[in-house]
Short mmCIF file of C-alpha atoms in Angstrom, two decimals:
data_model
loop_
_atom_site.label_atom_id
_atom_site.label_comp_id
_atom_site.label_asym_id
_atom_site.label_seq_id
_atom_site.Cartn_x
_atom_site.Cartn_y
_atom_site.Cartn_z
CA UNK A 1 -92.21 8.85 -43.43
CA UNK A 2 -90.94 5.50 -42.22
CA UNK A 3 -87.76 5.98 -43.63
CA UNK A 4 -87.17 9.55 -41.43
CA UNK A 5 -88.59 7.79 -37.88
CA UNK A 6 -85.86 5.53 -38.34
CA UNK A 7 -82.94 7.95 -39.33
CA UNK A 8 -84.74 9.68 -36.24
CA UNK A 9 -83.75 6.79 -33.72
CA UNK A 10 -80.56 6.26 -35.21
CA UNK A 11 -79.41 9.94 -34.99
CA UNK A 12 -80.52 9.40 -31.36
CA UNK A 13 -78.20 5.96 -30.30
CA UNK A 14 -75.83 8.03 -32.32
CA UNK A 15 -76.07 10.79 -29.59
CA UNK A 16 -76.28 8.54 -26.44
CA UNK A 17 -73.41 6.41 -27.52
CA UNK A 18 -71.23 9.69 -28.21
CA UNK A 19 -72.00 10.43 -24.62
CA UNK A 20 -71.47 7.27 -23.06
CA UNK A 21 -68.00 6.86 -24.85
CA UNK A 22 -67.32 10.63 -23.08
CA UNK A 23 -68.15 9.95 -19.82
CA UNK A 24 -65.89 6.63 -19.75
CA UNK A 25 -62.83 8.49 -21.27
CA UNK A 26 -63.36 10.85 -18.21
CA UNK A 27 -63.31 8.24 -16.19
CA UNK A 28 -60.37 6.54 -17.03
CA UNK A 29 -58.78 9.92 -17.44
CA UNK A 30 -59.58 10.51 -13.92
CA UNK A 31 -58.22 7.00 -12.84
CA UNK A 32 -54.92 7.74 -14.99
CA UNK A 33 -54.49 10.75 -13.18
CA UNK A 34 -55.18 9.39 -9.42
CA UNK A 35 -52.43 6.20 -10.30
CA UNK A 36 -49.90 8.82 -11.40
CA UNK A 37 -50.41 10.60 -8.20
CA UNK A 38 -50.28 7.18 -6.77
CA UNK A 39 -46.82 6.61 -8.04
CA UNK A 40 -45.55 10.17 -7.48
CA UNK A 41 -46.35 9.88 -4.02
CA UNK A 42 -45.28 6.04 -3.60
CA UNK A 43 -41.86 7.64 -5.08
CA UNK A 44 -41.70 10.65 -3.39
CA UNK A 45 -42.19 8.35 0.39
CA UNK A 46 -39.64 6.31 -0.64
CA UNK A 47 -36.60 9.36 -1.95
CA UNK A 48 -37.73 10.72 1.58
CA UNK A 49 -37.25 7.90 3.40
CA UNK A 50 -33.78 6.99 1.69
CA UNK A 51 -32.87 10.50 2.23
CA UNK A 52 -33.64 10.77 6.00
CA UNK A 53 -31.38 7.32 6.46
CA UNK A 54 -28.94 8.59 4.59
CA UNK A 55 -28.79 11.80 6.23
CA UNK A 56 -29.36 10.33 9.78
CA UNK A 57 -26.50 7.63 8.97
CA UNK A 58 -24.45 10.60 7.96
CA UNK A 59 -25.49 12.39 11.14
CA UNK A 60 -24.40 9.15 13.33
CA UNK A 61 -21.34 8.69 12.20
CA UNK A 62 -20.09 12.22 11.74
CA UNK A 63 -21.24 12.61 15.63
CA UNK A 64 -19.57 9.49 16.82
CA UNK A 65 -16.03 10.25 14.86
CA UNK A 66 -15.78 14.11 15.95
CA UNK A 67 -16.31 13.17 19.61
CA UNK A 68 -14.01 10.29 19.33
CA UNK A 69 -11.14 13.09 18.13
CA UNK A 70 -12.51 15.58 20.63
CA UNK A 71 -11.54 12.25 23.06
CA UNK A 72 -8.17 12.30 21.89
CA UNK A 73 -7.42 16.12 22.07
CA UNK A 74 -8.56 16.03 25.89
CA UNK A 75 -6.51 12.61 26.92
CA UNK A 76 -3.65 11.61 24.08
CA UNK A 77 -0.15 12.01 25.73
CA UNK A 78 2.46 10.41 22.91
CA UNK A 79 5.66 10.40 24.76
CA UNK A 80 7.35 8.76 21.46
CA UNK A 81 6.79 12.33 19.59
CA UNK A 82 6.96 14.75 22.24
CA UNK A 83 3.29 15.81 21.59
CA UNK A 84 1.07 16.45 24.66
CA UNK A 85 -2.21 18.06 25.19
CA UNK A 86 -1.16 21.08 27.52
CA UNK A 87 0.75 22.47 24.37
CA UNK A 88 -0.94 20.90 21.30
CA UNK A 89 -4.70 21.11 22.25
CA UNK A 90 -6.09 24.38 21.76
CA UNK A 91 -9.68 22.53 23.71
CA UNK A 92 -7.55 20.93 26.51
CA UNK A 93 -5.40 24.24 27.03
CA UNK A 94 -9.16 26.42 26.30
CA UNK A 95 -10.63 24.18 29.30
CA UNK A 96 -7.59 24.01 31.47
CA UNK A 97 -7.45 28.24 31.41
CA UNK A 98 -11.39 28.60 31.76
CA UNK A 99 -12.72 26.01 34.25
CA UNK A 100 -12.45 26.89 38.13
CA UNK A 101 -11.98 30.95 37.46
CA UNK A 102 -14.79 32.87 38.45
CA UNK A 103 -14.99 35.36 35.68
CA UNK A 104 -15.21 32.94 33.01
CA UNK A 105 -16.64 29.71 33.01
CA UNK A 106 -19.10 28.90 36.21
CA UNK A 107 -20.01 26.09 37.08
CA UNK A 108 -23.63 24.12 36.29
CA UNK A 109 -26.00 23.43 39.17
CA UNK A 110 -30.03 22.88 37.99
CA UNK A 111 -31.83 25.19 40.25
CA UNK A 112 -28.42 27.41 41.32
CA UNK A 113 -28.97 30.92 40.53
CA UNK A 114 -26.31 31.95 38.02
CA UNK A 115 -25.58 28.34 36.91
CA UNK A 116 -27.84 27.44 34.89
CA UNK A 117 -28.06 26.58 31.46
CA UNK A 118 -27.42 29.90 29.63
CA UNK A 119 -24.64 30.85 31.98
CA UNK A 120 -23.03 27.85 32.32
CA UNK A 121 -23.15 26.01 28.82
CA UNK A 122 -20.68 26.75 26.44
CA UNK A 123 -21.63 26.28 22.70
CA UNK A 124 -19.75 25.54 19.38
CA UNK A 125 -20.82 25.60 16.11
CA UNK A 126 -18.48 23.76 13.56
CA UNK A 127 -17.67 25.65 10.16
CA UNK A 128 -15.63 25.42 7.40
CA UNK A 129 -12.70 27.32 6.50
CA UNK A 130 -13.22 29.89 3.70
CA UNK A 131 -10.00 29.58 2.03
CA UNK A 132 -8.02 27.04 1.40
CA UNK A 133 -4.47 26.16 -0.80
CA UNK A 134 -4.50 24.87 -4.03
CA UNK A 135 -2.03 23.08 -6.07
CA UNK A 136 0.16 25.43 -8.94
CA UNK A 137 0.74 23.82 -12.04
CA UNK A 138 4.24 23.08 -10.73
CA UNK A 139 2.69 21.09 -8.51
CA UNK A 140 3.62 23.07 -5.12
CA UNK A 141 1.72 25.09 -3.16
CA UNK A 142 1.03 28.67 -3.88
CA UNK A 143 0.68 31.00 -0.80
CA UNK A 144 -1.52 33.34 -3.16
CA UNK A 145 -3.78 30.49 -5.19
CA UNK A 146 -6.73 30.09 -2.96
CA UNK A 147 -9.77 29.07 -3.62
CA UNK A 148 -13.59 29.48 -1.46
CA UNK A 149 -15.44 26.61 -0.44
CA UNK A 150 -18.39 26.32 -0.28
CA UNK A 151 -19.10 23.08 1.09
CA UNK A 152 -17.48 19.53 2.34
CA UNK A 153 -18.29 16.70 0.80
CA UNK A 154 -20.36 14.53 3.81
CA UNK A 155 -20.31 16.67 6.32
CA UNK A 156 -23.84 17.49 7.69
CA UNK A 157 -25.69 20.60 7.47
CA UNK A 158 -24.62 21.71 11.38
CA UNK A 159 -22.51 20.58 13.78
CA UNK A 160 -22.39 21.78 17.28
CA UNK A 161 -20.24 20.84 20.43
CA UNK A 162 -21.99 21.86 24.14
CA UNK A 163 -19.93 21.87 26.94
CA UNK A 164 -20.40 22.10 30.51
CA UNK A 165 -18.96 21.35 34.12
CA UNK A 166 -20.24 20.11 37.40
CA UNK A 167 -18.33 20.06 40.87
CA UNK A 168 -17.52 17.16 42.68
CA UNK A 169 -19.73 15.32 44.77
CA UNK A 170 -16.67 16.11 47.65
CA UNK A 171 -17.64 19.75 47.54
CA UNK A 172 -18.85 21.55 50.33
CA UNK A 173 -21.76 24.33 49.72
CA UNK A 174 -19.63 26.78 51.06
CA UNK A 175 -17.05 26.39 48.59
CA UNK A 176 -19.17 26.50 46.22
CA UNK A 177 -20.94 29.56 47.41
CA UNK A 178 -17.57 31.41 47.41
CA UNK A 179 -16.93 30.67 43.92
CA UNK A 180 -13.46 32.01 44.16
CA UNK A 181 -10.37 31.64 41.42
CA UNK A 182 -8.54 28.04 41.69
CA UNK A 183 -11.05 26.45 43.49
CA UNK A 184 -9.81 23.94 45.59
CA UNK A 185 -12.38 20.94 44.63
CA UNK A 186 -10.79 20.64 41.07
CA UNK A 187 -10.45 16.87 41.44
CA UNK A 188 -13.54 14.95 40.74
CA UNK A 189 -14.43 17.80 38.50
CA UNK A 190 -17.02 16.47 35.61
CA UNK A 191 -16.64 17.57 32.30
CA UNK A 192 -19.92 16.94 29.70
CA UNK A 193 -18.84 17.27 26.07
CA UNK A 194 -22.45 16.47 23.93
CA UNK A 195 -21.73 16.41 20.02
CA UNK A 196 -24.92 17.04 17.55
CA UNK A 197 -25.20 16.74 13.86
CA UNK A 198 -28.26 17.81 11.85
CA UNK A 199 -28.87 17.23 8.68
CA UNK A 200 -32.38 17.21 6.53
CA UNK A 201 -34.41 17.00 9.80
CA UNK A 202 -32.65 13.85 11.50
CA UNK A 203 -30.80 14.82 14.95
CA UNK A 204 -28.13 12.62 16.49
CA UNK A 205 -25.97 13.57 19.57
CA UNK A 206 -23.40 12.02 21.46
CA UNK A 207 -22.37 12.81 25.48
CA UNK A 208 -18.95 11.76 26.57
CA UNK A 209 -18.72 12.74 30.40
CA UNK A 210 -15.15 13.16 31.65
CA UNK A 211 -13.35 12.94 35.37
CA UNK A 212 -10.52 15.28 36.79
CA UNK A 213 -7.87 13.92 38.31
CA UNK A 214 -4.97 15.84 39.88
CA UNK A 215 -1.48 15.13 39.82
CA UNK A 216 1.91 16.86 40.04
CA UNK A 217 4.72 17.02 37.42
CA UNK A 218 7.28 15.77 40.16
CA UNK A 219 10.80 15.29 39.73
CA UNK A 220 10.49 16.02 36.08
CA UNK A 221 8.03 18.69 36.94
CA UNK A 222 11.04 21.34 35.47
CA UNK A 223 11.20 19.70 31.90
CA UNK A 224 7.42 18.86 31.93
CA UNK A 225 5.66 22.36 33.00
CA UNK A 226 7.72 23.52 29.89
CA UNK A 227 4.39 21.90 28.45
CA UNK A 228 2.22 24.69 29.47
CA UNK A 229 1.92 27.23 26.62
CA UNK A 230 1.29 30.80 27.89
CA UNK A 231 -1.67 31.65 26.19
CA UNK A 232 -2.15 35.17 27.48
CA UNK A 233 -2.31 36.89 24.54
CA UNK A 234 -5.04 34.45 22.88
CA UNK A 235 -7.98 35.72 24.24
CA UNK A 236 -10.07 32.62 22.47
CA UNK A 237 -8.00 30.24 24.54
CA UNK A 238 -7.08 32.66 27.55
CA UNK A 239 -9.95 35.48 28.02
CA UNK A 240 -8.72 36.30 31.35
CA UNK A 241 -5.38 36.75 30.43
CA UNK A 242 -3.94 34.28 33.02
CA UNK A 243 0.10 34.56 33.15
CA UNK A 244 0.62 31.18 34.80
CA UNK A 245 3.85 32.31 35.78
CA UNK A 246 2.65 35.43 37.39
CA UNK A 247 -1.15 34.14 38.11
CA UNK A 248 -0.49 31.68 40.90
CA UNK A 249 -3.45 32.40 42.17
CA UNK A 250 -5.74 31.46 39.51
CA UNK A 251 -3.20 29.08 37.56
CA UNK A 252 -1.04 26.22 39.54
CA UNK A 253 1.46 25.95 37.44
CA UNK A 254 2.55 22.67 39.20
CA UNK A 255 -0.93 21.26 38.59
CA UNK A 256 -1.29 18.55 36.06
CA UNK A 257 -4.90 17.75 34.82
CA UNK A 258 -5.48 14.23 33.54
CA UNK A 259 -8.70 14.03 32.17
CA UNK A 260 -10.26 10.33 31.83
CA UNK A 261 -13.67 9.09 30.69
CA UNK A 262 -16.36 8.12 33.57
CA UNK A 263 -19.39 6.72 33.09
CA UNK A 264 -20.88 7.97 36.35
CA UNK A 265 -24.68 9.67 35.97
#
């Protein structure tokens, strides 16, 4: 009988220890599982953080080159190779046939019925093109051998380009109220070009603002309104269909717009 109490309290330590020994391999189980979760989320902070400077440093300087080039296309004149804006730019020629007409392009004015926002911004969205030349294993070009792309390497996941104009400070309300073609408060004219890139959440944007001045081609004025591409059968460029020739009214030919950065608010 002695012998069975005992085998009777050992079979029950037996039991408690089994239980205690479960409970503690939950428990560090459950402390196993919190750490890893720990880690992941320690890791997972710090790909998302890398990623968003990556992405905004891509953003920053994708902004800040495109609106240094969109600089150039509105001001380079190169007299060494013959290449000016009023025949190379498509956006200096796009502007110079839109701005001051008023069918196409009005002017913004906060608060101005008809020049606000939607009617007076004019939006761009950047893509790429969808085919493009490849090399032939002779090592030329092949006008047939294209291939699609689907991406560029570094280039964010949008780009867009905003611009808008506001009329001098010089200009009466009554000009502005008869919002005829070829205004005649062109100079002092301000251009806004605002570049944004977006990419995995991070914005950046860029505002160049830009003054009108007007001069005259002069004694060369023969040779350099030659310049001046007629662009009426682009409609992207020319929507209007201005004949600058034919459309003194709406085009001065003789006009010569010189576009310069300002940093005037």
């Amino acid at each position: 009988m002695k012998n069975n109490k005992q085998r009777s309290k050992l079979h029950k330590v037996d039991g408690n220890d089994r239980g205690v020994a479960l409970i503690a391999a939950v428990v560090i189980i459950s402390i196993l599982i919190v750490f890893t979760f720990s880690l992941m989320l320690a890791a997972y902070n710090l790909y998302s953080s890398q990623n968003k400077n990556v992405s905004s440093m891509m953003c920053t300087q994708a902004a800040n080159t495109l609106s240094a080039a969109l600089d150039q296309e509105l001001t380079y004149e190169n007299k060494s190779t013959g290449k000016y804006p009023e025949k190379d730019s498509y956006l200096y020629r796009y502007i110079r046939y839109n701005l001051c007409q008023s069918d196409t392009w009005p002017y913004y004015k906060a608060g101005t019925a008809g020049h606000g926002q939607k009617e007076a911004y004019r939006i761009f969205e950047l893509v790429h093109a969808n085919g493009k030349k490849v090399q032939s294993a002779g090592g030329k070009i092949s006008e047939s051998e294209t291939r699609t792309i689907t991406s560029i390497e570094g280039k964010p996941g949008r780009i867009k380009i905003c611009m808008y104009w506001e009329p001098p400070k010089s200009a009466t309300e009554s000009e502005l109220v008869n919002n005829a073609s070829n205004l005649p408060f062109k100079k002092g004219i301000i251009l806004h070009v605002i570049v944004t890139c977006e990419s995995a959440s991070q914005t950046y944007s860029v505002e160049k603002k830009y003054v009108l001045d007007i001069s005259h081609y002069g004694m060369e004025g023969a040779s350099k309104m030659n310049r001046i591409v007629t662009a009426a059968s682009d409609p992207a460029i020319n929507p209007l269909g201005i004949d600058p020739d034919v459309d003194t009214e709406k085009f001065t030919k003789d006009e010569q717009w010189i576009w310069s950065i300002t940093e005037e608010q």
